[in-house]
XYZ file of C-alpha atoms in Angstrom:
470
model
C 27.427 -19.229 -7.951
C 23.927 -19.851 -6.089
C 22.944 -23.282 -5.271
C 19.206 -22.605 -5.045
C 16.779 -19.766 -5.941
C 16.392 -19.357 -1.915
C 20.042 -19.028 -1.354
C 20.388 -16.328 -3.641
C 17.550 -14.208 -2.192
C 19.212 -14.774 1.193
C 22.773 -13.685 -0.022
C 21.329 -10.498 -1.446
C 19.294 -9.619 1.842
C 22.607 -10.187 3.779
C 25.181 -8.826 1.342
C 23.653 -5.574 -0.310
C 25.040 -2.278 0.901
C 23.976 1.368 0.952
C 26.199 2.102 -2.052
C 24.192 -0.295 -4.055
C 21.115 2.256 -3.933
C 21.085 4.608 -6.917
C 19.912 8.404 -6.573
C 16.786 7.371 -8.282
C 16.143 4.580 -6.023
C 16.740 6.768 -2.920
C 14.621 9.380 -4.004
C 11.741 7.252 -4.948
C 11.908 5.169 -1.799
C 12.164 8.231 0.455
C 8.694 9.357 -1.312
C 7.258 6.169 -0.541
C 8.259 6.430 3.107
C 6.807 9.991 3.564
C 3.432 9.089 1.888
C 3.267 5.925 3.951
C 3.668 7.929 7.222
C 0.976 10.319 6.149
C -1.575 7.842 5.140
C -0.722 5.881 8.415
C -1.025 9.114 10.507
C -4.484 9.926 9.025
C -5.301 6.110 9.205
C -4.915 6.386 12.843
C -8.198 8.282 13.161
C -10.182 5.455 11.438
C -12.614 3.272 13.520
C -10.743 0.146 12.331
C -7.394 1.215 13.751
C -8.875 1.940 16.951
C -10.703 -1.465 17.277
C -7.128 -2.895 16.520
C -5.467 -0.620 19.110
C -7.767 -1.314 21.855
C -7.357 -5.070 21.220
C -3.301 -4.612 21.374
C -3.448 -2.631 24.463
C -4.437 -5.896 26.412
C -1.216 -7.438 25.418
C 1.245 -4.135 25.827
C 4.215 -5.997 27.798
C 7.576 -5.063 26.381
C 6.133 -1.655 25.242
C 9.019 -0.053 23.489
C 7.367 0.925 19.972
C 5.748 4.188 19.026
C 2.153 4.065 17.549
C 0.970 6.436 14.841
C -0.784 9.707 16.093
C -0.694 8.479 20.000
C 1.620 10.548 22.314
C 3.199 8.341 24.815
C 1.465 5.195 23.917
C 3.723 2.426 22.899
C 3.293 -1.392 22.348
C 5.406 -4.288 21.968
C 7.130 -4.342 18.414
C 5.183 -6.760 16.848
C 1.810 -5.281 17.932
C 3.000 -1.792 17.053
C 3.621 -3.007 13.562
C 0.422 -4.500 13.495
C -1.438 -1.448 14.446
C 0.491 0.859 12.443
C 0.097 -1.545 9.224
C -3.645 -1.359 9.829
C -3.557 2.551 9.898
C -1.537 2.411 6.679
C -4.147 0.598 4.818
C -7.456 1.504 6.827
C -8.556 4.112 4.151
C -6.800 2.290 1.170
C -4.910 5.345 0.614
C -1.472 3.758 0.476
C 0.971 3.147 -2.677
C 0.453 0.822 -5.026
C 3.004 -1.124 -7.310
C 3.004 -3.136 -10.537
C 2.859 -6.035 -10.383
C -0.298 -5.160 -8.152
C 0.517 -4.728 -4.611
C 0.924 -2.104 -1.640
C 4.455 -2.123 -1.324
C 5.117 0.031 1.506
C 2.564 -0.618 4.192
C 4.142 -3.985 4.983
C 7.631 -2.879 5.283
C 7.725 0.503 6.720
C 5.843 -0.163 10.158
C 7.950 -3.288 10.718
C 11.213 -1.302 10.295
C 9.834 1.666 12.730
C 9.046 -1.039 15.372
C 12.409 -2.901 14.952
C 14.385 0.459 15.098
C 13.027 1.077 18.584
C 13.849 -2.409 20.117
C 17.360 -2.402 19.118
C 19.842 -2.209 22.225
C 21.909 1.210 22.263
C 24.893 -0.600 21.017
C 23.176 -1.994 17.848
C 21.317 1.069 16.951
C 20.690 1.517 13.197
C 21.009 4.768 11.460
C 18.991 6.323 8.795
C 21.197 4.847 5.813
C 20.683 1.445 7.287
C 17.053 1.908 7.621
C 16.556 3.066 4.218
C 18.773 0.312 2.896
C 16.479 -2.303 4.705
C 13.291 -0.617 3.337
C 14.696 -0.985 -0.355
C 15.560 -4.685 0.542
C 11.838 -5.302 1.466
C 10.669 -3.688 -1.890
C 13.085 -5.517 -3.966
C 12.234 -8.762 -2.613
C 8.420 -8.330 -3.053
C 9.011 -7.119 -6.620
C 11.197 -9.984 -7.579
C 8.548 -12.371 -6.080
C 5.693 -10.990 -8.095
C 7.682 -11.302 -11.055
C 7.922 -15.184 -10.803
C 4.240 -15.690 -11.923
C 2.139 -13.831 -14.923
C -0.886 -14.313 -12.486
C 0.775 -11.590 -10.367
C 0.568 -8.963 -12.911
C -3.255 -8.484 -13.072
C -5.789 -7.022 -10.475
C -5.903 -10.147 -7.977
C -8.954 -12.575 -7.776
C -7.845 -15.265 -4.951
C -5.938 -13.501 -2.376
C -4.715 -10.110 -1.326
C -1.032 -9.855 -2.818
C 0.400 -7.832 0.131
C -1.109 -10.652 2.630
C 1.371 -12.737 0.833
C 4.613 -10.965 -0.539
C 4.032 -8.240 2.149
C 4.774 -10.603 4.612
C 7.791 -11.894 2.960
C 9.237 -8.437 2.225
C 8.642 -7.426 5.954
C 10.780 -10.505 6.759
C 13.398 -9.628 4.341
C 13.374 -5.862 5.577
C 13.621 -7.028 9.095
C 16.319 -9.556 8.725
C 18.556 -6.764 7.073
C 17.906 -4.166 9.739
C 18.764 -6.795 12.434
C 21.842 -8.111 10.528
C 20.891 -11.679 10.159
C 23.466 -13.908 8.484
C 23.003 -15.585 5.257
C 21.261 -18.696 6.749
C 18.977 -16.582 9.027
C 17.720 -14.673 6.038
C 16.913 -17.660 4.417
C 14.857 -19.243 7.580
C 13.255 -15.754 7.939
C 11.618 -16.020 4.324
C 10.543 -19.638 4.630
C 9.160 -18.841 7.949
C 7.178 -15.871 6.657
C 5.923 -18.150 4.013
C 4.131 -20.140 6.492
C 2.448 -16.944 7.963
C 1.147 -15.647 4.697
C -2.136 -15.089 2.763
C -5.556 -13.423 3.160
C -8.784 -14.184 0.733
C -10.001 -11.605 -1.527
C -13.556 -12.002 -0.123
C -12.403 -9.834 2.724
C -11.729 -6.877 0.604
C -14.153 -3.834 1.073
C -14.461 -4.681 4.878
C -12.742 -3.594 7.720
C -10.863 -6.828 7.786
C -8.809 -5.868 4.536
C -6.585 -3.337 6.549
C -5.628 -6.562 8.778
C -3.845 -8.140 5.611
C -1.500 -5.406 5.735
C -1.393 -5.261 9.627
C -0.698 -9.207 9.780
C 1.942 -8.844 6.921
C 4.330 -6.342 8.643
C 3.738 -8.008 12.223
C 4.287 -11.676 10.696
C 7.166 -10.935 8.746
C 8.781 -9.105 11.688
C 8.036 -12.064 13.876
C 9.490 -14.382 11.211
C 12.909 -12.559 11.338
C 13.144 -12.600 15.210
C 12.119 -16.412 15.191
C 14.999 -16.849 12.436
C 17.500 -14.864 14.550
C 16.707 -17.131 17.464
C 17.463 -20.257 15.719
C 14.279 -21.349 14.041
C 14.667 -23.320 11.015
C 12.566 -23.785 7.896
C 12.785 -25.140 4.396
C 15.929 -24.122 2.574
C 14.148 -24.424 -0.691
C 10.946 -22.187 0.108
C 11.131 -20.036 -3.104
C 12.602 -22.816 -5.482
C 10.270 -24.552 -7.673
C 10.001 -28.182 -6.550
C 7.753 -30.842 -8.078
C 4.935 -32.353 -5.992
C 6.286 -30.101 -2.716
C 4.890 -26.525 -3.230
C 6.821 -23.698 -1.282
C 6.265 -20.028 -2.155
C 4.921 -21.523 -5.447
C 1.733 -22.629 -3.619
C 0.470 -18.885 -3.882
C 0.912 -18.506 -7.538
C 0.173 -20.498 -10.961
C 2.706 -20.304 -13.695
C 5.642 -19.989 -11.321
C 9.076 -19.586 -12.614
C 11.482 -18.422 -9.926
C 14.791 -16.902 -10.986
C 17.918 -16.225 -8.616
C 18.206 -12.689 -7.393
C 21.709 -11.322 -8.370
C 24.366 -10.888 -5.837
C 24.674 -7.217 -4.971
C 27.416 -5.531 -6.921
C 28.108 -2.038 -8.375
C 25.981 -2.561 -11.514
C 22.956 -4.160 -9.575
C 19.635 -2.341 -10.674
C 16.906 -2.305 -8.328
C 13.332 -2.752 -9.793
C 12.193 0.523 -8.247
C 14.846 2.201 -10.646
C 12.860 0.699 -13.608
C 9.021 0.782 -12.077
C 8.100 3.474 -10.023
C 5.081 3.222 -7.684
C 1.667 5.139 -7.924
C 0.448 7.507 -5.148
C -3.202 8.036 -4.491
C -4.856 11.311 -4.377
C -7.787 10.377 -2.556
C -8.165 7.255 -0.328
C -9.887 4.549 -2.620
C -8.843 1.470 -4.674
C -6.263 2.505 -7.148
C -8.768 1.658 -10.048
C -11.067 4.353 -8.768
C -8.471 6.959 -9.836
C -8.727 5.986 -13.695
C -12.895 6.491 -13.619
C -12.798 9.484 -11.280
C -10.408 11.432 -13.793
C -12.638 10.350 -16.686
C -15.669 11.485 -14.682
C -14.082 14.997 -13.784
C -13.373 15.417 -17.648
C -16.982 14.417 -18.368
C -18.437 16.910 -15.865
C -16.630 19.730 -17.155
C -17.720 18.753 -20.620
C -21.410 18.869 -19.424
C -20.806 22.180 -17.570
C -19.674 23.614 -20.924
C -22.435 22.027 -22.773
C -25.573 23.133 -20.419
C -23.808 26.024 -18.424
C -24.049 23.814 -15.023
C -24.015 20.595 -13.809
C -27.612 19.214 -13.522
C -28.236 15.467 -12.825
C -31.696 15.902 -14.207
C -30.020 16.318 -17.784
C -28.426 12.737 -17.371
C -30.542 9.875 -18.719
C -27.874 7.229 -18.159
C -24.294 6.958 -17.193
C -21.959 4.523 -18.894
C -18.822 3.079 -17.247
C -16.308 1.177 -19.402
C -14.264 -0.685 -17.037
C -12.270 -3.817 -16.674
C -13.694 -7.109 -15.165
C -12.931 -6.910 -11.603
C -15.905 -8.215 -9.080
C -14.744 -6.961 -5.890
C -14.494 -3.419 -7.022
C -17.861 -3.556 -9.278
C -20.302 -2.619 -6.522
C -23.513 -0.974 -7.856
C -24.955 0.430 -4.307
C -22.173 0.230 -1.764
C -23.723 0.308 1.842
C -20.229 1.052 3.843
C -17.262 3.203 3.382
C -15.196 0.062 2.503
C -17.387 -1.087 -0.191
C -17.487 2.503 -1.399
C -13.747 2.564 -1.613
C -14.076 -0.274 -3.873
C -16.887 0.694 -6.251
C -16.357 2.376 -9.695
C -20.035 3.359 -9.454
C -19.755 5.280 -6.406
C -16.433 6.941 -7.083
C -17.584 8.057 -10.601
C -20.849 9.479 -9.483
C -19.394 11.108 -6.410
C -17.069 13.182 -8.556
C -19.911 14.017 -11.048
C -21.910 15.374 -8.258
C -19.299 16.833 -6.135
C -16.670 17.727 -8.617
C -14.067 15.709 -6.465
C -13.167 12.690 -4.309
C -11.879 13.003 -0.896
C -11.719 11.902 2.660
C -15.361 13.206 3.543
C -16.705 11.467 0.557
C -16.635 8.261 2.363
C -18.872 9.088 5.419
C -21.934 7.643 5.970
C -23.936 10.981 5.096
C -22.144 11.255 1.778
C -22.657 7.510 0.827
C -26.334 7.510 1.610
C -27.563 10.886 0.347
C -30.514 10.662 -1.871
C -28.985 12.700 -4.953
C -26.042 10.229 -5.055
C -28.350 7.222 -4.550
C -30.503 8.648 -7.642
C -27.521 9.020 -9.930
C -26.147 5.522 -8.994
C -29.352 4.169 -10.256
C -28.550 5.566 -13.641
C -25.288 3.710 -14.018
C -24.747 1.088 -16.470
C -21.407 -0.883 -16.863
C -19.547 -2.297 -19.861
C -16.340 -4.344 -20.075
C -14.598 -3.804 -23.293
C -12.197 -6.470 -24.487
C -9.206 -4.229 -24.638
C -9.579 -2.970 -20.971
C -7.611 -5.495 -19.080
C -7.730 -5.677 -15.157
C -4.021 -4.704 -15.012
C -2.881 -1.464 -13.350
C -0.208 -1.008 -16.327
C -2.604 -1.396 -18.955
C -6.500 -0.516 -17.992
C -8.271 2.559 -18.576
C -11.515 4.290 -17.384
C -13.963 5.654 -19.620
C -17.240 7.541 -18.762
C -20.117 8.274 -21.097
C -23.106 10.649 -20.254
C -26.274 9.788 -22.173
C -28.356 13.032 -21.960
C -32.019 13.135 -21.882
C -31.982 14.729 -25.268
C -29.907 11.932 -26.851
C -26.902 13.606 -27.128
C -23.552 11.870 -25.490
C -20.439 13.179 -23.840
C -17.541 10.825 -23.387
C -14.175 11.105 -22.137
C -11.603 8.546 -21.154
C -8.346 8.287 -18.836
C -5.450 6.338 -19.781
C -3.185 7.480 -17.134
C -4.165 9.125 -14.185
C -1.915 11.794 -12.049
C -0.175 9.934 -9.642
C 0.194 7.043 -11.780
C 3.847 5.732 -12.323
C 3.527 7.058 -15.912
C 2.518 10.382 -14.620
C 4.037 10.755 -10.876
C 2.919 13.258 -8.541
C 5.218 16.398 -8.223
C 7.195 16.775 -4.956
C 4.676 19.781 -4.407
C 1.542 17.705 -4.803
C 3.075 14.530 -2.803
C 3.858 17.050 0.131
C 0.577 18.608 -0.156
C -1.109 15.024 0.393
C 1.554 14.569 3.365
C 0.726 17.786 5.070
C -2.974 17.194 4.661
C -3.042 13.767 6.085
C -0.396 14.225 8.918
C -2.156 17.376 10.031
C -4.844 15.247 11.426
C -2.839 14.129 14.083
C 0.151 16.433 14.408
C 1.000 20.050 14.705
C 2.453 22.017 11.549
C 6.059 22.195 13.288
C 5.992 18.386 13.734
C 4.750 17.653 10.323
C 7.495 19.703 8.426
C 10.077 18.116 10.727
C 9.038 14.660 9.793
C 9.400 16.005 5.994
C 12.860 17.059 6.730
C 13.927 13.980 8.314
C 12.625 11.778 5.505
C 14.242 13.637 2.836
C 17.518 13.617 4.636
C 17.221 10.027 6.017
C 20.669 9.095 5.108
C 21.779 11.642 7.674
C 19.768 10.309 10.633
C 22.289 9.169 13.406
C 19.589 6.825 14.899
C 16.557 5.816 12.742
C 14.468 5.033 15.885
C 14.109 8.739 15.985
C 11.765 8.662 13.015
C 9.280 6.294 14.840
C 9.446 8.232 17.974
C 8.379 11.519 15.867
C 5.044 9.988 14.788
C 3.210 9.740 18.153
C 2.947 13.223 19.290
C -0.619 13.902 19.753
C -3.382 11.752 21.685
C -7.207 11.448 20.171
C -9.444 9.349 22.158
C -10.720 6.423 20.458
C -13.589 6.630 18.208
C -16.488 3.896 18.528
């Protein structure tokens, strides 16, 4: 019997064992790890990653942990976690869960960094690594179910900057074999390091939210391991003394059940969404609807001609930070319903190259954006489990072509096939790794339980050096 919600979480983190992971959870979590590595590797080619990397190289003492895509370059564990976390979110290409957060980006870099700092006598194996990853995913999922506010697309703060810091601390605490009391302190310390405002969405600062979450959670676990203490009631709802409830309204915490043979992880019931192109998850609904309408216009007229279009109507949920009529940068474009719909209409696809300056500022796209109108139907809720995207083309002759996407390919209701996920991974990883290394990582992750030393995974991710981009 638990005395507090916080102590129940600490007991779970400390006590859960590999046998508590079902085959479904193992399968889904390994897909998450592979996808996160891929988006991190391609993210290591971005400007924001290289800005952060140059900064971290100024403080490269205790350099034992590998950096995505940089052969021979190592940083301290916390700075490696920071830079790799930034890489994971630098293109907004990482996975998304419900309630809304990016689950893998804050957990995986912390574990990769921590695995390389453990002494030879305490090295973790692949099974330990997979368990710690799932501890982090489970903790953040449970925390986000303590409040109805967390279910919808965020308005006040970026969720992974809060729950990501907590899950990084939980996962690292598990990998470092902290005791129950230390696990509780790690969570409480992490809560004092959490948070980032939504105003920095669609800017270069947004990837810092993931970088900070994974780094600060790792630091919280290390501080707890060295004896730092914090509130033993951080997750409990204490009147007039906010703990984790400071971040969420309608806070109703529940104990996390002790691990048992019957324990069901949230990942068993709620899969994640994998993105097919590097943009905010909401863009995937509107892009799939735009693709269907584009085909309707081609069938209608024999070709796609923007001159036939009088207006473009987007029916989308209310969410200010992803309603951007004329984005001016790649980060704004990744958070613009209008840009992504018009890009797919014009090009027939949205991909990595869609967010270059040349594509963003071309005249034909600007002319198409000027035709966009937006409606917010009451039944279109800003919630990744309930929203839809609808596109209507009003033609110059008055005809209207319309289509709607309720579930895009890659959503948890329509998950990517293994073939599609591997295609995405190979495409991303090949930007910085040769083919044999790409295939080796796939084999390693798919057989992670059999890896004798989990630090081998981190060591395999920095095989090729690319000069920094300005």
